[in-house]
PDB file of C-alpha atoms and ligand atoms in Angstrom:
ATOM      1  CA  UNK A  81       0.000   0.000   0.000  1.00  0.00           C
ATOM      2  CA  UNK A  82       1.642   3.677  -0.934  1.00  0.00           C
ATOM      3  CA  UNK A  83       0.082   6.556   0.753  1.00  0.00           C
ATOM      4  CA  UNK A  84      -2.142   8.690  -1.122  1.00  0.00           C
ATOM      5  CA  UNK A  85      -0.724  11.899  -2.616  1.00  0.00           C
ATOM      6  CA  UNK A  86      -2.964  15.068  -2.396  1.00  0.00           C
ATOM      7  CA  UNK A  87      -1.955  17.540  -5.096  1.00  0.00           C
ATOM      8  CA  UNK A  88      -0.899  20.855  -4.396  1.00  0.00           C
ATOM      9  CA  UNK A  89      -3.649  21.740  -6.908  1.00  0.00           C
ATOM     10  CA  UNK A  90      -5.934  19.517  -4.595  1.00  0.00           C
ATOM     11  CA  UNK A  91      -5.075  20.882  -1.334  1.00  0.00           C
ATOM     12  CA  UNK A  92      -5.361  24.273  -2.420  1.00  0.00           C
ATOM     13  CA  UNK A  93      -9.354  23.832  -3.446  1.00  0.00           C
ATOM     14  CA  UNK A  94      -9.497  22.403  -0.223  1.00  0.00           C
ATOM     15  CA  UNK A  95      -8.149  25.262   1.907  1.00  0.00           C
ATOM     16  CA  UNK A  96     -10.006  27.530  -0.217  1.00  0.00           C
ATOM     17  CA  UNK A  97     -13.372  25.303   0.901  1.00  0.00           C
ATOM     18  CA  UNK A  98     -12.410  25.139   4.744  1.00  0.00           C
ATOM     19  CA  UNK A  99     -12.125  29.536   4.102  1.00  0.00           C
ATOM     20  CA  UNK A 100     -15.883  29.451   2.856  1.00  0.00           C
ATOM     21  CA  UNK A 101     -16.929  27.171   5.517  1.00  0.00           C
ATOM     22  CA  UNK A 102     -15.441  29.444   8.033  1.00  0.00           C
ATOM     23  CA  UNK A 103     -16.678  32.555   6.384  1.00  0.00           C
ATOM     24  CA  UNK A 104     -20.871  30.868   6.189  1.00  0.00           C
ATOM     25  CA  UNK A 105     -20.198  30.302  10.261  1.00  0.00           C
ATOM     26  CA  UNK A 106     -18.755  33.299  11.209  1.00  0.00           C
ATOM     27  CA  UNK A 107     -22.200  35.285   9.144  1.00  0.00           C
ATOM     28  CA  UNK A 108     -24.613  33.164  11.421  1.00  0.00           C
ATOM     29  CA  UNK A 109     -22.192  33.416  14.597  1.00  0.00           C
ATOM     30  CA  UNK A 110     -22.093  36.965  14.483  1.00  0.00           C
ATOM     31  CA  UNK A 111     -25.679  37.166  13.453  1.00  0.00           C
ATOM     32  CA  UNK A 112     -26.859  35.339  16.958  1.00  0.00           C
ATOM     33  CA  UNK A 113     -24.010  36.727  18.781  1.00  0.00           C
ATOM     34  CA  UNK A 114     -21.895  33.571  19.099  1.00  0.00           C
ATOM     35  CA  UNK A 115     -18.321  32.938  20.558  1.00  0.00           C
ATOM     36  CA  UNK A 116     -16.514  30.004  21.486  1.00  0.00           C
ATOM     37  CA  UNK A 117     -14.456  32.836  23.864  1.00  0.00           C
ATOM     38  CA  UNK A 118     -15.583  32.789  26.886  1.00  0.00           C
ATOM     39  CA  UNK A 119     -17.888  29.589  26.600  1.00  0.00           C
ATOM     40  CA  UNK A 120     -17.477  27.443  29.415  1.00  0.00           C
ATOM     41  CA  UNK A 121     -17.166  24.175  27.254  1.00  0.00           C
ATOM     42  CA  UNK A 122     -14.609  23.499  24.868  1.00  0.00           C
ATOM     43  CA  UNK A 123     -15.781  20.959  22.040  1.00  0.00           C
ATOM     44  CA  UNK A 124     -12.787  19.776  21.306  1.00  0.00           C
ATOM     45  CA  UNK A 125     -13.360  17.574  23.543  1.00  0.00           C
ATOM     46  CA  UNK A 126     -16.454  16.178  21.552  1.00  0.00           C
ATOM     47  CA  UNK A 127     -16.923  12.431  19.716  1.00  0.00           C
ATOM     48  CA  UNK A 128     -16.946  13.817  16.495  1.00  0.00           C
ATOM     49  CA  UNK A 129     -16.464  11.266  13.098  1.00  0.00           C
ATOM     50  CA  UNK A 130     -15.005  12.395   9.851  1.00  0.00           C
ATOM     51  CA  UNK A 131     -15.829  10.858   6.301  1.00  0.00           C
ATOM     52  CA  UNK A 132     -13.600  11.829   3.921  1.00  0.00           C
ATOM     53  CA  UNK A 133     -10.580  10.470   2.955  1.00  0.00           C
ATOM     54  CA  UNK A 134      -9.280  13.805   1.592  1.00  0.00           C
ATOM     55  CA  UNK A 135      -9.740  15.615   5.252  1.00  0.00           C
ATOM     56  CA  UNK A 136      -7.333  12.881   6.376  1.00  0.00           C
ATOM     57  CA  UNK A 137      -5.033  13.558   3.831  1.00  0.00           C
ATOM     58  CA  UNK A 138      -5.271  16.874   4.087  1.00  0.00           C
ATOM     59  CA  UNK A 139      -4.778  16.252   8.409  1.00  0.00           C
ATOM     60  CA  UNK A 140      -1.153  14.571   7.621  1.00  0.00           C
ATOM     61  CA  UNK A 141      -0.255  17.203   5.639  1.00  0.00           C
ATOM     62  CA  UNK A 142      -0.562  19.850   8.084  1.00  0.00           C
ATOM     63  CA  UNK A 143       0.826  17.666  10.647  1.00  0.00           C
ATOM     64  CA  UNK A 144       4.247  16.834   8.342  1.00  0.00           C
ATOM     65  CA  UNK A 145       4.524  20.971   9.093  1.00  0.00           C
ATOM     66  CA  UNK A 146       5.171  20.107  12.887  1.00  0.00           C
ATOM     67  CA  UNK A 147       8.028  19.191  14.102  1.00  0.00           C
ATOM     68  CA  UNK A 148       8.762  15.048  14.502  1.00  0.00           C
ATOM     69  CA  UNK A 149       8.680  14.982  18.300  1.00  0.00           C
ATOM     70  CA  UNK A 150       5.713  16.970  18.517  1.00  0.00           C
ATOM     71  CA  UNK A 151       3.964  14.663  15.992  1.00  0.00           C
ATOM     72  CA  UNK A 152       5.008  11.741  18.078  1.00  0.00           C
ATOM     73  CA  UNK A 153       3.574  13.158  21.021  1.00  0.00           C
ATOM     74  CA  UNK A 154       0.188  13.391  19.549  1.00  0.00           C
ATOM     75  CA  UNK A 155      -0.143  10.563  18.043  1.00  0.00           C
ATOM     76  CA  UNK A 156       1.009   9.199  21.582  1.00  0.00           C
ATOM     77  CA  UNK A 157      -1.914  11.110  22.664  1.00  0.00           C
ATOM     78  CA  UNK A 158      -4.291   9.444  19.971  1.00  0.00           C
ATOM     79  CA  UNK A 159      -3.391   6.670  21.524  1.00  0.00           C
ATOM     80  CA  UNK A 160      -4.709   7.473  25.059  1.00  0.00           C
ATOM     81  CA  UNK A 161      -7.814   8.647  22.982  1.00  0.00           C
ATOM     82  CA  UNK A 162      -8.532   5.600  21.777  1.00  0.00           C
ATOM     83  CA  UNK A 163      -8.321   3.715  24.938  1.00  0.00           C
ATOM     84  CA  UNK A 164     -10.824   6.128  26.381  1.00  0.00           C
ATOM     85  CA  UNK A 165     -13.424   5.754  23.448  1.00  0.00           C
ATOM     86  CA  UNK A 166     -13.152   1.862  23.616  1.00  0.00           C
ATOM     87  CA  UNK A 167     -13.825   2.129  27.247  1.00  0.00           C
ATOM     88  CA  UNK A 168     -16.704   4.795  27.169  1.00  0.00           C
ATOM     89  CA  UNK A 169     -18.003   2.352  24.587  1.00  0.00           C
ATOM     90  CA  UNK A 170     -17.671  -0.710  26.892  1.00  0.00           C
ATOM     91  CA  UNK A 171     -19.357   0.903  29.406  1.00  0.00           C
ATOM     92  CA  UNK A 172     -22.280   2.290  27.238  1.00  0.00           C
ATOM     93  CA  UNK A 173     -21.306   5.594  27.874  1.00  0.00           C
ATOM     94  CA  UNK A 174     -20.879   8.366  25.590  1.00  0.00           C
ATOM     95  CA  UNK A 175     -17.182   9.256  24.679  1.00  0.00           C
ATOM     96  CA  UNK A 176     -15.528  12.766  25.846  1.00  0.00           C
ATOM     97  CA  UNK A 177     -11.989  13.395  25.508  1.00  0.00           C
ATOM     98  CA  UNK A 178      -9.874  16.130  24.553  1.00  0.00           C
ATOM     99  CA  UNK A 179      -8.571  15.743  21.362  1.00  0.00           C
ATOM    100  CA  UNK A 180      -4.894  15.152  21.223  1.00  0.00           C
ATOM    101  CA  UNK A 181      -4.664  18.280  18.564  1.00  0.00           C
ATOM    102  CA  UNK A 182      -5.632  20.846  21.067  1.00  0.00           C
ATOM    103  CA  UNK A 183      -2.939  21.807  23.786  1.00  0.00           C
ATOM    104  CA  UNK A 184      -3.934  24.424  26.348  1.00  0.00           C
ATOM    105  CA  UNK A 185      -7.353  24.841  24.786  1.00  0.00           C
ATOM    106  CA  UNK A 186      -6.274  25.611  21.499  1.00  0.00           C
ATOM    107  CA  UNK A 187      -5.970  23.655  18.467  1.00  0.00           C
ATOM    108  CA  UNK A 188      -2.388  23.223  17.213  1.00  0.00           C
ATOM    109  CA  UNK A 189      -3.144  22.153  13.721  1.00  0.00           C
ATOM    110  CA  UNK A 190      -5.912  24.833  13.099  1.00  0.00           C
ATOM    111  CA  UNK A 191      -5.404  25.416   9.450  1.00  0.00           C
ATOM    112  CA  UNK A 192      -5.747  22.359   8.947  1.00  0.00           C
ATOM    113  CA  UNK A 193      -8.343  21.101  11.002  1.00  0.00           C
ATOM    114  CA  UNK A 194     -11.661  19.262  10.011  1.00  0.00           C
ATOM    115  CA  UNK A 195     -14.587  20.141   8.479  1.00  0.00           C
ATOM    116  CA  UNK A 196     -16.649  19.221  11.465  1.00  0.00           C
ATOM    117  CA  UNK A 197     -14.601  21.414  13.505  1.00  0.00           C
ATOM    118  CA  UNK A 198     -15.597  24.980  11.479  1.00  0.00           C
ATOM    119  CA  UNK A 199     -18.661  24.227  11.276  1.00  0.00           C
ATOM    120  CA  UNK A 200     -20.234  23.067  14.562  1.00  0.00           C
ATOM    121  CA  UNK A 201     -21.414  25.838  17.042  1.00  0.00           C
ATOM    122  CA  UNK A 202     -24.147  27.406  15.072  1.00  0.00           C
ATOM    123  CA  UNK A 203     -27.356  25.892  14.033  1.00  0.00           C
ATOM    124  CA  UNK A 204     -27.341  24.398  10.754  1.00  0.00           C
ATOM    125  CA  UNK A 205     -29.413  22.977   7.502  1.00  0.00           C
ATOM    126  CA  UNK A 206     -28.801  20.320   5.340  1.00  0.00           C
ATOM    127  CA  UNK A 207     -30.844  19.294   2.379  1.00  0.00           C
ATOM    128  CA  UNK A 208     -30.246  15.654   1.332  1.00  0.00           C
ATOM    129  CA  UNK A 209     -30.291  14.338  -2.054  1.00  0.00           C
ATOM    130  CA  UNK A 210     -34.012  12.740  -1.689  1.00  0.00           C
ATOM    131  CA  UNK A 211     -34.994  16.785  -1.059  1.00  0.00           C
ATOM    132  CA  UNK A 212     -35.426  16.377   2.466  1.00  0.00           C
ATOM    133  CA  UNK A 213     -33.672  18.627   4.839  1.00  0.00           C
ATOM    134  CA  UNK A 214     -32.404  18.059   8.127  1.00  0.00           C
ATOM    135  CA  UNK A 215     -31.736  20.774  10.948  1.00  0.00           C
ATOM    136  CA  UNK A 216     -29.141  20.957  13.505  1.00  0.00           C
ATOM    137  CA  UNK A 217     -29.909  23.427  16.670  1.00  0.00           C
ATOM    138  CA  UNK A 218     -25.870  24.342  16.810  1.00  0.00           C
ATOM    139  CA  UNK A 219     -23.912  23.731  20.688  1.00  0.00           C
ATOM    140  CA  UNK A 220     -25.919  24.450  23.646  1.00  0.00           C
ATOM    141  CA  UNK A 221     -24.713  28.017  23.994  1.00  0.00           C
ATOM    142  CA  UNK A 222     -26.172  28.540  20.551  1.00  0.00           C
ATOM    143  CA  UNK A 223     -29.577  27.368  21.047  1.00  0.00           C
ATOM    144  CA  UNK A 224     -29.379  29.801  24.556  1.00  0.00           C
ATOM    145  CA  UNK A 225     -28.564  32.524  22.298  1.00  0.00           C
ATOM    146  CA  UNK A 226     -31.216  31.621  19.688  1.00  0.00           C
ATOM    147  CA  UNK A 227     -34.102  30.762  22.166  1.00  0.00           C
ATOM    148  CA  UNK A 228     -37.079  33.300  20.816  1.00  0.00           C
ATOM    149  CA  UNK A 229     -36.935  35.718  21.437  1.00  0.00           C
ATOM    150  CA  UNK A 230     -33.649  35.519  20.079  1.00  0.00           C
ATOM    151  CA  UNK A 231     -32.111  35.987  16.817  1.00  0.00           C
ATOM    152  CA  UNK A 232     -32.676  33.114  14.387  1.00  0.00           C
ATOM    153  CA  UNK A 233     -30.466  31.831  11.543  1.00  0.00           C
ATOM    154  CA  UNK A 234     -28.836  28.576  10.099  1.00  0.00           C
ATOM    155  CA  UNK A 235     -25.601  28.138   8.161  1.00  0.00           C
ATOM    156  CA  UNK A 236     -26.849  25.951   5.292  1.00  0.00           C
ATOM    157  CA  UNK A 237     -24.421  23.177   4.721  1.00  0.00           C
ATOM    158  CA  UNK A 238     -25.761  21.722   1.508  1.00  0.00           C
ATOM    159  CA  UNK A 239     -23.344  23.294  -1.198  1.00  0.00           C
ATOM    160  CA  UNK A 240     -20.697  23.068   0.455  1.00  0.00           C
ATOM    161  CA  UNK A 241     -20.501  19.546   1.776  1.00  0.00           C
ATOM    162  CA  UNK A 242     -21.259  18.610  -2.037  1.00  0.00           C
ATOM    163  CA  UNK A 243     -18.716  20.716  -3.079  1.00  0.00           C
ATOM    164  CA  UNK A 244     -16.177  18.514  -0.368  1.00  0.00           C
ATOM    165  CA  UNK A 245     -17.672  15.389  -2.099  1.00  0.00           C
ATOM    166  CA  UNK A 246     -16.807  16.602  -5.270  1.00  0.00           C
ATOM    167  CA  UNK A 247     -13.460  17.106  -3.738  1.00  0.00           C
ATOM    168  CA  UNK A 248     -12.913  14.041  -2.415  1.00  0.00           C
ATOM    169  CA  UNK A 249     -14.021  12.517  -5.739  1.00  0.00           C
ATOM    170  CA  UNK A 250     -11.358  14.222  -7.665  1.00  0.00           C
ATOM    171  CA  UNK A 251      -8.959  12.892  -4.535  1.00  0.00           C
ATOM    172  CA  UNK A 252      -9.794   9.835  -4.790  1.00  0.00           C
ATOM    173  CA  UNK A 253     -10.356   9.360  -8.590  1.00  0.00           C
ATOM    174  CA  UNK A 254     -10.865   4.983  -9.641  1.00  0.00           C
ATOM    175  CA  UNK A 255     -10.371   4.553  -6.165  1.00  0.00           C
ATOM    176  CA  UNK A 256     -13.954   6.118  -5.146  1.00  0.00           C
ATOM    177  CA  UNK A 257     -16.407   3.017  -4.423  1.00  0.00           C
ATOM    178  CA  UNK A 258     -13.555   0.408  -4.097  1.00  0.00           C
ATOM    179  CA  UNK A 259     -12.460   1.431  -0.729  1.00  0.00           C
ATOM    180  CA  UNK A 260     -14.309   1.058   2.332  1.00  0.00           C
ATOM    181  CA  UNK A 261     -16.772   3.529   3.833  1.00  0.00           C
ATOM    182  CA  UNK A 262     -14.595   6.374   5.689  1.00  0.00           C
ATOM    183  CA  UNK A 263     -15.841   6.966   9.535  1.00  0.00           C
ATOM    184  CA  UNK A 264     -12.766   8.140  11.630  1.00  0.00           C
ATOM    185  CA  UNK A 265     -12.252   9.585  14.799  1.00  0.00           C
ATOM    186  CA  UNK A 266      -9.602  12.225  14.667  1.00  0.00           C
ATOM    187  CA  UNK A 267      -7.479  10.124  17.257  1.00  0.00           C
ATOM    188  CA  UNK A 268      -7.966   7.239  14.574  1.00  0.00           C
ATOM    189  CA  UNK A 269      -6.375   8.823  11.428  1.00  0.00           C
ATOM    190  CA  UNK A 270      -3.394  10.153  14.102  1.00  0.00           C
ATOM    191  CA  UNK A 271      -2.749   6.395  14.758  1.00  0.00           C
ATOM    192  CA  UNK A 272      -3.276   5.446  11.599  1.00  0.00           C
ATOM    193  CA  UNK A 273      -1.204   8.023   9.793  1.00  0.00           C
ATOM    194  CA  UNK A 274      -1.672   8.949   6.029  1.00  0.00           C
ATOM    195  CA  UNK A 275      -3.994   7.186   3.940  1.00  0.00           C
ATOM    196  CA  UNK A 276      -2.394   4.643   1.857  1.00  0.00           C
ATOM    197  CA  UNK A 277      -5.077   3.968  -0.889  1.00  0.00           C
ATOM    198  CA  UNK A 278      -3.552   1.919  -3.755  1.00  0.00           C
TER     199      UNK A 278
HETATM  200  S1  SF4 B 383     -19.083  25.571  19.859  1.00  0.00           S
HETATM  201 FE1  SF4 B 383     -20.535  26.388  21.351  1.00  0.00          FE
HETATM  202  S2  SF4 B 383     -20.390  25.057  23.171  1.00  0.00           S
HETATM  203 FE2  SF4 B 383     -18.592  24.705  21.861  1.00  0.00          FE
HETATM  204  S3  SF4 B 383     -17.022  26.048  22.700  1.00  0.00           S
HETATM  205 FE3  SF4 B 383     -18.029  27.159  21.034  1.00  0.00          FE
HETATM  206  S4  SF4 B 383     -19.659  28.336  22.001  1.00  0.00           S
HETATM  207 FE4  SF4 B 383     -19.008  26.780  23.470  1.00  0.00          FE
HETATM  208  S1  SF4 B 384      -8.640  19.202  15.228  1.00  0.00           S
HETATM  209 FE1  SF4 B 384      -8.333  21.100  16.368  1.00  0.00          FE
HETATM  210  S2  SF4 B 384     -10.303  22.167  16.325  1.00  0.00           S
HETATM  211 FE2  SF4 B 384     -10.682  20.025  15.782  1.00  0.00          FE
HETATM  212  S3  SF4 B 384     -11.205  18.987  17.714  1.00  0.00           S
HETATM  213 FE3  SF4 B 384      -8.984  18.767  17.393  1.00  0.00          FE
HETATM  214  S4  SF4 B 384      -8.058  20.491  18.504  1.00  0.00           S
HETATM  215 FE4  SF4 B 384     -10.247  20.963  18.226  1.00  0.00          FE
END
């Protein structure tokens, strides 16, 4: 197995995505008067699973900018993660742990964090293919904020999440549909390190 090269070209529509993901939250956060500052809670310590092979290309990439100890030491931290979800999950309980990108509250790898993690705080919409759409409330502190009568808005997902597909399509090229279904924890594609797809 060789691990799977993300183009510059790639990368760059990528980053260029993530900026217009931020940009849609930030219009809703400031619209409902939002800030992680401040908060109490820190959702980095959240369960959250990716699907997209690309965002875990992309995650290695940013991490081959840190220096070799450091990486070490997070992925020793994965590790520790890991432990902790298997045993929340033994127990039936619901997983929390810090994730081992964030040191002293703060993400170290925050250009090139996940989707997941620019876009969850404020409430959301998502129209699915069959022309349904689904609604997310956004974090606690959001739906505070947005109780009536408090301001009211969504940051609607749908274009840009098919634009990622689209993305990872391109990423993955006559690989798409052969490999199996991507659902990682962060902590997972640390351990794991890059994808090797072919
Ligand atoms: S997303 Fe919401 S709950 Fe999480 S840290 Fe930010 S304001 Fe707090
Ligand atoms: S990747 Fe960064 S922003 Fe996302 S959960 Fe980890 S520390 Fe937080």
């Amino acid at each position: 197995m060789t691990v799977a090269a993300l183009t510059a070209e790639i990368a760059e529509k990528l980053a260029a995505l993530y900026q217009e993901m931020e940009a849609g939250y930030d219009q809703v956060a400031i619209k409902v008067g939002l800030s992680c500052q401040g908060c109490p809670d820190n959702c980095c310590d959240s369960y959250f699973l990716h699907h997209t092979y690309i965002e875990w290309a992309y995650l290695w990439r940013g991490l081959a900018t840190l220096a070799p100890p450091l990486v070490d030491a997070v992925v020793e931290r994965a590790r520790i993660c890991l432990d902790h979800y298997r045993g929340a999950m033994e127990a039936a309980a619901w997983p929390k742990k810090m994730c081992p990108l964030n040191r002293d509250g703060l993400c170290i790898l925050y250009l090139y964090r996940p989707m997941i993690c620019r876009c969850h705080g404020v409430a959301a919409r998502l129209r699915r293919p069959d022309g349904k759409t689904l609604h997310f409330p956004g974090c606690f502190h959001c739906q505070e904020l947005t109780a009536p009568p408090g301001p009211a808005a969504e940051m609607d997902r749908t274009s840009l999440l098919r634009r990622l597909a689209r993305l990872e399509e391109e990423f993955l090229g006559g690989r798409l549909g052969l490999l199996p279904k991507m659902k990682m924890t962060l902590a997972d594609m640390l351990v794991a390190g890059p994808p090797k797809l072919a």
